[in-house]
Tab-separated table of C-alpha atoms and ligand atoms in Angstrom:
chain	number	residue	atom	x	y	z
A	1	MET	CA	-42.256	-28.038	20.087
A	2	ASP	CA	-41.473	-31.901	18.784
A	3	ARG	CA	-38.032	-32.615	18.502
A	4	ARG	CA	-38.320	-32.003	14.138
A	5	GLN	CA	-39.218	-28.579	14.640
A	6	LEU	CA	-36.684	-27.937	17.531
A	7	LEU	CA	-33.738	-29.725	14.949
A	8	LYS	CA	-35.313	-26.940	11.986
A	9	GLN	CA	-34.737	-24.405	14.524
A	10	GLY	CA	-31.248	-25.067	15.528
A	11	THR	CA	-30.542	-25.643	11.477
A	12	MET	CA	-32.099	-22.461	10.826
A	13	ALA	CA	-29.896	-20.576	14.028
A	14	ALA	CA	-26.767	-21.941	12.631
A	15	ALA	CA	-27.530	-21.097	9.497
A	16	ALA	CA	-28.013	-17.845	10.754
A	17	PHE	CA	-25.125	-17.440	12.428
A	18	ALA	CA	-22.476	-18.736	10.080
A	19	PHE	CA	-24.237	-15.875	7.763
A	20	SER	CA	-24.027	-13.302	10.480
A	21	ARG	CA	-20.088	-14.388	10.692
A	22	ASP	CA	-19.423	-14.132	7.145
A	23	LEU	CA	-21.187	-10.853	6.751
A	24	PHE	CA	-19.668	-9.539	10.224
A	25	ALA	CA	-15.879	-10.794	8.375
A	26	ARG	CA	-16.694	-8.630	5.361
A	27	GLU	CA	-18.111	-5.905	7.291
A	28	VAL	CA	-14.823	-5.410	9.343
A	29	GLU	CA	-12.756	-5.714	6.360
A	30	ARG	CA	-14.770	-2.447	5.253
A	31	ASN	CA	-13.762	-1.073	7.903
A	32	PHE	CA	-17.269	-0.408	9.423
A	33	ILE	CA	-16.141	-1.908	12.397
A	34	ALA	CA	-12.733	-1.547	13.700
A	35	PRO	CA	-10.793	-4.865	14.116
A	36	ASP	CA	-8.928	-4.070	16.991
A	37	ILE	CA	-12.022	-4.040	19.408
A	38	ILE	CA	-12.581	-7.710	18.001
A	39	ALA	CA	-10.186	-9.417	19.722
A	40	ASP	CA	-10.319	-12.300	17.693
A	41	VAL	CA	-10.187	-11.084	14.327
A	42	ILE	CA	-6.923	-10.906	12.491
A	43	LYS	CA	-7.071	-8.605	9.374
A	44	LEU	CA	-4.552	-8.985	6.629
A	45	SER	CA	-6.433	-7.199	4.014
A	46	SER	CA	-4.740	-3.730	3.751
A	47	ASN	CA	-1.138	-4.189	3.989
A	48	GLU	CA	-1.112	-2.515	7.490
A	49	ASN	CA	1.957	-2.412	9.866
A	50	PRO	CA	0.801	-4.797	13.064
A	51	HIS	CA	3.460	-3.260	15.098
A	52	GLY	CA	3.037	0.783	14.646
A	53	PRO	CA	2.913	3.472	15.261
A	54	SER	CA	6.172	3.408	16.728
A	55	PRO	CA	6.692	4.028	20.291
A	56	LYS	CA	8.385	7.658	19.901
A	57	ALA	CA	5.652	8.435	17.178
A	58	ARG	CA	2.999	7.262	19.869
A	59	LYS	CA	4.496	9.773	22.495
A	60	ALA	CA	4.918	12.432	20.260
A	61	MET	CA	1.426	12.559	18.975
A	62	MET	CA	0.153	12.286	22.637
A	63	GLU	CA	1.931	15.531	23.268
A	64	MET	CA	1.069	17.257	20.415
A	65	VAL	CA	-3.029	16.613	21.047
A	66	ASN	CA	-2.568	19.882	23.385
A	67	ARG	CA	-1.227	22.034	20.823
A	68	SER	CA	-3.670	21.468	18.300
A	69	ASN	CA	-5.429	24.624	18.335
A	70	ARG	CA	-3.003	26.231	15.894
A	71	TYR	CA	-2.030	25.795	12.267
A	72	PRO	CA	0.380	23.084	11.368
A	73	TRP	CA	2.465	25.351	9.196
A	74	GLU	CA	6.202	25.518	11.686
A	75	ILE	CA	5.824	21.443	11.638
A	76	THR	CA	4.798	21.007	8.608
A	77	THR	CA	8.376	22.724	7.299
A	78	GLN	CA	9.977	20.794	9.860
A	79	LEU	CA	8.780	17.600	8.696
A	80	ARG	CA	9.319	18.648	5.052
A	81	GLU	CA	13.113	19.356	6.014
A	82	LYS	CA	13.484	16.395	8.117
A	83	ILE	CA	12.346	14.076	4.991
A	84	ALA	CA	14.745	16.104	3.055
A	85	ALA	CA	17.470	15.721	4.692
A	86	LYS	CA	16.586	11.867	4.784
A	87	TYR	CA	16.513	11.788	0.697
A	88	ASP	CA	19.691	14.384	0.374
A	89	LEU	CA	17.166	16.898	-0.944
A	90	THR	CA	15.765	20.243	-0.072
A	91	LYS	CA	12.492	21.205	1.657
A	92	ASP	CA	11.178	22.280	-1.565
A	93	HIS	CA	11.613	19.207	-3.307
A	94	ILE	CA	9.061	17.781	-0.943
A	95	THR	CA	5.335	18.243	-0.892
A	96	VAL	CA	3.012	16.247	2.138
A	97	GLY	CA	-0.356	15.167	1.898
A	98	ALA	CA	-3.108	13.119	4.397
A	99	GLY	CA	-1.522	9.943	2.870
A	100	SER	CA	0.023	9.463	-0.363
A	101	SER	CA	-3.363	8.554	-2.265
A	102	GLU	CA	-4.201	11.989	-1.728
A	103	LEU	CA	-0.672	13.063	-4.022
A	104	LEU	CA	-1.330	10.604	-6.386
A	105	GLY	CA	-4.832	12.033	-7.374
A	106	VAL	CA	-3.087	15.387	-7.228
A	107	VAL	CA	-0.062	13.917	-9.708
A	108	SER	CA	-3.098	12.234	-12.368
A	109	LEU	CA	-5.275	15.845	-11.691
A	110	MET	CA	-2.171	17.442	-12.951
A	111	ALA	CA	-1.718	14.705	-15.956
A	112	ALA	CA	-5.287	14.824	-16.765
A	113	LEU	CA	-5.347	18.926	-17.307
A	114	GLN	CA	-2.692	18.199	-20.013
A	115	LYS	CA	-5.766	16.124	-21.675
A	116	GLY	CA	-4.397	13.237	-22.569
A	117	ASN	CA	-3.925	9.503	-21.293
A	118	ALA	CA	-2.025	7.605	-18.831
A	119	VAL	CA	-0.344	3.931	-19.250
A	120	ALA	CA	-0.108	1.816	-16.031
A	121	PRO	CA	0.713	-1.867	-15.677
A	122	ASP	CA	-2.680	-4.304	-14.250
A	123	PRO	CA	-3.140	-5.331	-11.634
A	124	THR	CA	-1.414	-2.681	-9.671
A	125	PHE	CA	-2.576	0.133	-6.712
A	126	ARG	CA	-5.830	1.275	-8.404
A	127	LEU	CA	-7.105	3.444	-5.652
A	128	TRP	CA	-6.700	6.454	-7.182
A	129	MET	CA	-7.830	5.711	-10.714
A	130	PRO	CA	-11.190	6.182	-10.515
A	131	ALA	CA	-11.045	9.647	-9.578
A	132	ALA	CA	-8.569	9.930	-12.310
A	133	ARG	CA	-10.812	8.560	-15.025
A	134	ASN	CA	-13.341	10.987	-13.728
A	135	VAL	CA	-11.157	13.951	-13.985
A	136	GLY	CA	-10.680	13.166	-17.511
A	137	LEU	CA	-7.498	11.065	-17.637
A	138	PRO	CA	-8.408	7.466	-19.795
A	139	ILE	CA	-5.888	4.777	-18.301
A	140	LYS	CA	-4.149	2.346	-21.027
A	141	LEU	CA	-3.985	-0.810	-18.795
A	142	VAL	CA	-0.715	-2.961	-19.504
A	143	PRO	CA	-0.819	-6.842	-18.547
A	144	LEU	CA	1.598	-7.968	-16.249
A	145	THR	CA	4.461	-10.251	-18.023
A	146	GLU	CA	3.729	-14.643	-17.449
A	147	SER	CA	5.639	-14.292	-14.452
A	148	LYS	CA	3.624	-11.301	-12.981
A	149	GLU	CA	6.626	-8.335	-13.514
A	150	THR	CA	5.774	-4.968	-14.440
A	151	ASP	CA	5.975	-5.532	-18.237
A	152	LEU	CA	8.487	-2.254	-19.310
A	153	GLN	CA	8.548	-2.797	-22.614
A	154	ARG	CA	4.818	-3.711	-23.131
A	155	MET	CA	3.943	-0.203	-20.911
A	156	LYS	CA	6.156	1.569	-23.518
A	157	ASP	CA	5.033	0.455	-26.628
A	158	SER	CA	1.385	1.477	-25.079
A	159	MET	CA	2.276	4.764	-25.223
A	160	ASP	CA	0.987	7.119	-28.007
A	161	SER	CA	1.624	10.454	-28.367
A	162	ASP	CA	-1.171	11.846	-25.922
A	163	THR	CA	0.260	9.700	-22.887
A	164	LYS	CA	0.508	12.184	-20.378
A	165	MET	CA	1.869	10.017	-17.292
A	166	VAL	CA	3.228	6.571	-16.474
A	167	TYR	CA	2.569	5.020	-13.144
A	168	ILE	CA	4.800	2.199	-12.280
A	169	CYS	CA	4.370	0.710	-8.106
A	170	ASN	CA	7.829	-0.357	-7.176
A	171	PRO	CA	7.860	-3.009	-5.312
A	172	GLY	CA	4.482	-3.827	-6.943
A	173	ASN	CA	0.993	-4.213	-5.678
A	174	PRO	CA	-0.430	-7.061	-5.351
A	175	THR	CA	2.426	-8.872	-6.934
A	176	SER	CA	5.236	-7.672	-4.642
A	177	ASN	CA	7.840	-8.367	-7.089
A	178	ILE	CA	10.491	-5.823	-7.256
A	179	ILE	CA	11.747	-3.863	-10.949
A	180	PRO	CA	15.516	-4.152	-10.281
A	181	ALA	CA	16.988	-0.583	-9.865
A	182	ASN	CA	19.144	-0.899	-12.929
A	183	GLU	CA	16.016	-1.702	-15.121
A	184	LEU	CA	13.892	0.959	-13.493
A	185	GLU	CA	16.398	4.011	-13.681
A	186	LEU	CA	16.891	3.031	-17.588
A	187	PHE	CA	13.078	3.386	-17.697
A	188	ILE	CA	12.872	6.643	-16.121
A	189	LYS	CA	15.707	8.048	-18.008
A	190	ASP	CA	14.085	6.892	-21.644
A	191	ILE	CA	10.484	7.791	-20.605
A	192	ALA	CA	10.921	10.986	-18.442
A	193	PRO	CA	11.600	13.512	-21.383
A	194	LYS	CA	8.338	12.312	-22.610
A	195	CYS	CA	6.022	12.695	-19.899
A	196	ILE	CA	5.128	12.127	-16.010
A	197	ILE	CA	6.315	9.383	-14.232
A	198	LEU	CA	4.171	8.771	-11.427
A	199	LEU	CA	6.443	6.210	-9.385
A	200	ASP	CA	4.802	4.555	-6.440
A	201	GLU	CA	6.537	3.403	-3.467
A	202	ALA	CA	4.866	2.922	-1.082
A	203	TYR	CA	7.176	-0.169	0.142
A	204	THR	CA	10.784	0.263	-1.000
A	205	GLU	CA	11.359	-0.226	2.548
A	206	PHE	CA	10.766	-3.454	3.110
A	207	SER	CA	13.012	-4.031	0.075
A	208	ASP	CA	17.178	-4.253	-0.146
A	209	GLU	CA	16.527	-2.116	-3.406
A	210	PRO	CA	16.994	1.613	-3.409
A	211	THR	CA	14.713	4.476	-3.506
A	212	MET	CA	14.661	6.615	-7.118
A	213	ALA	CA	14.906	9.467	-4.973
A	214	LYS	CA	18.437	10.771	-6.450
A	215	LEU	CA	16.742	11.332	-9.824
A	216	VAL	CA	14.170	13.885	-9.157
A	217	ASN	CA	16.629	16.600	-9.509
A	218	ASP	CA	17.305	15.746	-13.348
A	219	TYR	CA	13.749	14.662	-14.050
A	220	PRO	CA	11.318	17.486	-13.249
A	221	ASN	CA	8.752	14.883	-14.719
A	222	LEU	CA	9.339	12.401	-12.171
A	223	VAL	CA	7.380	12.354	-8.845
A	224	ILE	CA	8.008	9.519	-6.490
A	225	ALA	CA	5.289	9.089	-3.752
A	226	LYS	CA	6.064	7.649	-0.189
A	227	THR	CA	3.633	6.979	2.542
A	228	PHE	CA	3.711	6.754	6.486
A	229	SER	CA	1.263	4.180	6.355
A	230	LYS	CA	3.280	1.249	5.554
A	231	ILE	CA	6.751	0.795	7.353
A	232	TYR	CA	5.899	3.292	9.535
A	233	GLY	CA	2.929	1.973	10.754
A	234	MET	CA	0.458	5.039	10.794
A	235	ALA	CA	-2.177	4.031	8.220
A	236	GLY	CA	-4.916	5.590	10.111
A	237	ALA	CA	-3.018	8.969	11.063
A	238	ARG	CA	-2.730	9.469	7.044
A	239	ALA	CA	0.813	11.238	6.039
A	240	GLY	CA	2.100	10.635	3.126
A	241	PHE	CA	4.750	12.764	0.693
A	242	ALA	CA	5.834	13.111	-2.713
A	243	LEU	CA	9.776	14.218	-3.676
A	244	ALA	CA	10.218	15.532	-7.242
A	245	HIS	CA	11.955	18.412	-8.652
A	246	PRO	CA	10.621	22.117	-6.889
A	247	THR	CA	9.439	23.565	-10.383
A	248	THR	CA	7.074	19.984	-9.821
A	249	ILE	CA	6.050	20.217	-6.380
A	250	GLN	CA	5.281	23.979	-6.971
A	251	LYS	CA	2.695	22.385	-10.205
A	252	MET	CA	1.614	19.883	-7.937
A	253	ASN	CA	1.077	22.490	-4.611
A	254	SER	CA	-1.383	24.775	-6.967
A	255	LEU	CA	-3.556	21.987	-7.547
A	256	GLN	CA	-4.373	22.052	-3.408
A	257	PRO	CA	-6.721	23.829	-1.967
A	258	TRP	CA	-4.483	24.710	0.401
A	259	ALA	CA	-0.746	22.896	-0.229
A	260	ASN	CA	0.966	21.027	2.397
A	261	ALA	CA	-2.422	21.145	5.160
A	262	GLY	CA	-3.581	17.866	4.223
A	263	ILE	CA	-1.747	16.626	7.499
A	264	SER	CA	-2.972	17.338	11.317
A	265	SER	CA	-0.322	18.857	13.501
A	266	VAL	CA	-1.089	15.315	15.618
A	267	THR	CA	-0.057	12.999	12.433
A	268	LEU	CA	2.476	15.575	11.639
A	269	ALA	CA	4.248	14.922	15.283
A	270	GLY	CA	4.287	11.163	14.504
A	271	ALA	CA	5.742	11.382	11.167
A	272	ILE	CA	8.137	13.434	12.630
A	273	ALA	CA	9.274	11.253	15.468
A	274	SER	CA	8.669	7.821	13.187
A	275	LEU	CA	11.508	9.111	11.219
A	276	ASP	CA	14.126	9.560	14.150
A	277	ASP	CA	13.233	5.938	15.081
A	278	GLN	CA	15.475	3.928	13.111
A	279	GLU	CA	15.163	1.210	15.429
A	280	PHE	CA	11.611	0.891	15.395
A	281	VAL	CA	12.062	0.235	10.658
A	282	THR	CA	14.551	-2.099	11.521
A	283	HIS	CA	12.472	-4.493	14.137
A	284	CYS	CA	9.446	-3.790	11.730
A	285	LYS	CA	11.018	-5.597	8.592
A	286	LYS	CA	13.095	-7.663	10.678
A	287	GLU	CA	9.230	-9.166	11.985
A	288	ASN	CA	7.900	-9.134	8.784
A	289	GLU	CA	10.538	-11.080	7.258
A	290	LYS	CA	10.302	-13.726	9.894
A	291	ALA	CA	6.354	-13.435	10.302
A	292	LYS	CA	6.326	-13.725	5.832
A	293	ASN	CA	8.753	-17.465	6.392
A	294	ILE	CA	6.387	-18.823	8.375
A	295	PHE	CA	3.824	-18.218	5.678
A	296	TYR	CA	5.905	-19.060	3.286
A	297	ALA	CA	6.793	-22.226	5.133
A	298	ALA	CA	2.866	-23.028	5.043
A	299	LEU	CA	2.273	-21.994	1.609
A	300	ASN	CA	5.189	-24.587	0.580
A	301	LYS	CA	3.308	-27.205	3.017
A	302	ALA	CA	0.154	-27.045	1.389
A	303	GLY	CA	1.138	-26.762	-2.149
A	304	MET	CA	0.869	-23.474	-3.086
A	305	PRO	CA	3.327	-21.766	-5.485
A	306	TYR	CA	3.801	-17.680	-4.252
A	307	LEU	CA	5.910	-14.871	-5.819
A	308	GLN	CA	9.076	-13.789	-3.629
A	309	SER	CA	7.551	-10.919	-1.415
A	310	HIS	CA	9.365	-7.771	-1.158
A	311	THR	CA	6.998	-5.928	0.435
A	312	SER	CA	4.380	-6.815	3.791
A	313	PHE	CA	2.084	-9.004	1.724
A	314	VAL	CA	2.318	-12.194	-0.500
A	315	TYR	CA	1.172	-13.033	-3.554
A	316	PHE	CA	-0.082	-16.943	-3.800
A	317	ASN	CA	-1.218	-19.219	-6.320
A	318	THR	CA	-4.505	-21.420	-4.201
A	319	ALA	CA	-5.088	-23.403	-7.588
A	320	PRO	CA	-3.399	-26.681	-6.053
A	321	PHE	CA	-4.849	-26.235	-2.626
A	322	GLY	CA	-8.443	-27.588	-3.960
A	323	LYS	CA	-10.352	-25.384	-1.297
A	324	ASP	CA	-11.604	-22.115	-0.925
A	325	VAL	CA	-8.751	-20.192	0.956
A	326	ARG	CA	-10.829	-17.113	1.337
A	327	LYS	CA	-13.618	-19.344	2.947
A	328	LEU	CA	-10.961	-21.299	5.420
A	329	LEU	CA	-9.564	-18.399	6.569
A	330	GLU	CA	-12.421	-16.365	7.303
A	331	GLU	CA	-14.167	-19.741	8.960
A	332	ASN	CA	-10.702	-19.235	11.260
A	333	ASN	CA	-11.746	-15.477	11.851
A	334	ILE	CA	-8.640	-14.585	9.463
A	335	ILE	CA	-10.193	-11.457	6.828
A	336	GLY	CA	-8.358	-10.031	3.971
A	337	CYS	CA	-7.530	-12.798	1.410
A	338	ARG	CA	-8.675	-10.800	-1.674
A	339	THR	CA	-8.350	-11.366	-5.723
A	340	PHE	CA	-7.595	-8.609	-7.941
A	341	GLU	CA	-7.630	-10.629	-11.302
A	342	ASP	CA	-10.950	-11.489	-12.352
A	343	GLY	CA	-11.190	-15.363	-12.725
A	344	SER	CA	-7.772	-16.068	-11.554
A	345	THR	CA	-6.482	-18.323	-8.620
A	346	TRP	CA	-4.004	-15.756	-7.533
A	347	ARG	CA	-4.333	-14.221	-3.881
A	348	ARG	CA	-2.896	-11.509	-1.824
A	349	LEU	CA	-2.845	-11.284	1.917
A	350	SER	CA	-1.249	-8.948	4.123
A	351	ILE	CA	1.503	-10.164	6.580
A	352	GLY	CA	0.954	-9.816	10.278
A	353	THR	CA	2.521	-10.452	13.125
A	354	THR	CA	4.429	-13.809	13.631
A	355	GLU	CA	1.752	-15.199	16.074
A	356	GLU	CA	-1.166	-14.388	13.526
A	357	MET	CA	0.881	-15.868	10.300
A	358	LYS	CA	1.380	-18.667	12.868
A	359	LYS	CA	-2.391	-19.066	12.834
A	360	VAL	CA	-2.470	-18.668	9.195
A	361	ALA	CA	-0.610	-21.802	8.647
A	362	GLU	CA	-2.412	-23.643	11.415
A	363	ALA	CA	-5.545	-22.830	9.021
A	364	LEU	CA	-3.595	-24.019	6.286
A	365	THR	CA	-1.917	-26.996	6.642
A	366	ALA	CA	-4.186	-28.556	9.889
B	1	PLP	C1	1.390	0.820	-3.623
B	1	PLP	C2	0.167	1.593	-2.792
B	1	PLP	N1	0.356	3.374	-3.327
B	1	PLP	C3	-0.070	3.689	-1.946
B	1	PLP	C4	-0.799	3.150	-0.945
B	1	PLP	C5	-2.054	4.285	-0.406
B	1	PLP	O1	-1.403	4.532	0.997
B	1	PLP	P1	-1.856	5.772	1.793
B	1	PLP	O2	-2.194	5.282	2.942
B	1	PLP	O3	-0.196	6.496	2.378
B	1	PLP	O4	-2.462	7.139	1.333
B	1	PLP	C6	-1.058	1.733	-0.606
B	1	PLP	C7	-1.965	1.514	0.015
B	1	PLP	O5	-2.219	-0.132	0.408
B	1	PLP	C8	-0.397	1.383	-1.470
B	1	PLP	O6	-0.613	-0.408	-1.347
């Protein structure tokens, strides 16, 4: 083989390597390959908690494996009672599912059965939307304000006599903005007499704003969806819950083939133990803030504006950076920089550990 052939082969091999690495990163991102088994890939795509599950939850889950030959009735009730105590409600105000996504699906099915439409901000958390549309619930999407806040007034204006559900995610995803509690409360009081309000509080624990749980007794149309996937670090274990008036919980349960049976006993044990581990929650919140500050400093240095985050992710504008941020991060084995608005320069990145965010910062500011 002469030198030219050798060079050509070398270039082709390099291109194939770059291509396969890119492909590999995308495969990892789509969860076809577990990222944890690849030591040098930092996965920042799905707002998972990089610290969890809590040590207490791990222990409880391992112990429960031995008892997982039994159906989980008693332990489900225990979890519902524990959640109820935390939010000053009764177990009849609580239903659980395999992740809050399951319950977002149940509530949209409940709305679809009323034959009408739903109103939701855009962009927002969209996972539940295709199934909702497929069961007959068209969704009117309402753009955020110019400063990327949920436009409550415009959402109200978009409602018509056929609107059966309004979806709000607070703090918002992908923006991580928060609607102040007093404004949200007024909105709920205004809308709840008219239709279902599905309030997704997946990230409230990362913020300093309160849950709206205290309103569920007075407003049967209000359903609050919450999850063990974020602050409790159990995304893969699949556990979520909804808080609502008991009559609404009963309606939701009637739409589940086997109500309150979605979570395995192993996961239920972990969820119960998580609720007992406030120390771990405080630790995760603090670490998230520290890691976020590292990322903010890097964004400031790189000249990229961002929204103040009330969650475990940051929404930032890559326009002034001049380079393709996603590509740059992927070249540094950091995956998950995603866009949620067609043609936009805004991107979302989940917050990892402080060590991981230092690597992000190095990649962006080198
Ligand atoms: C706003 C929001 N709601 C719900 C979910 C789904 O959570 P779960 O894992 O409980 O299904 C997510 C997951 O990213 C989310 O961001």
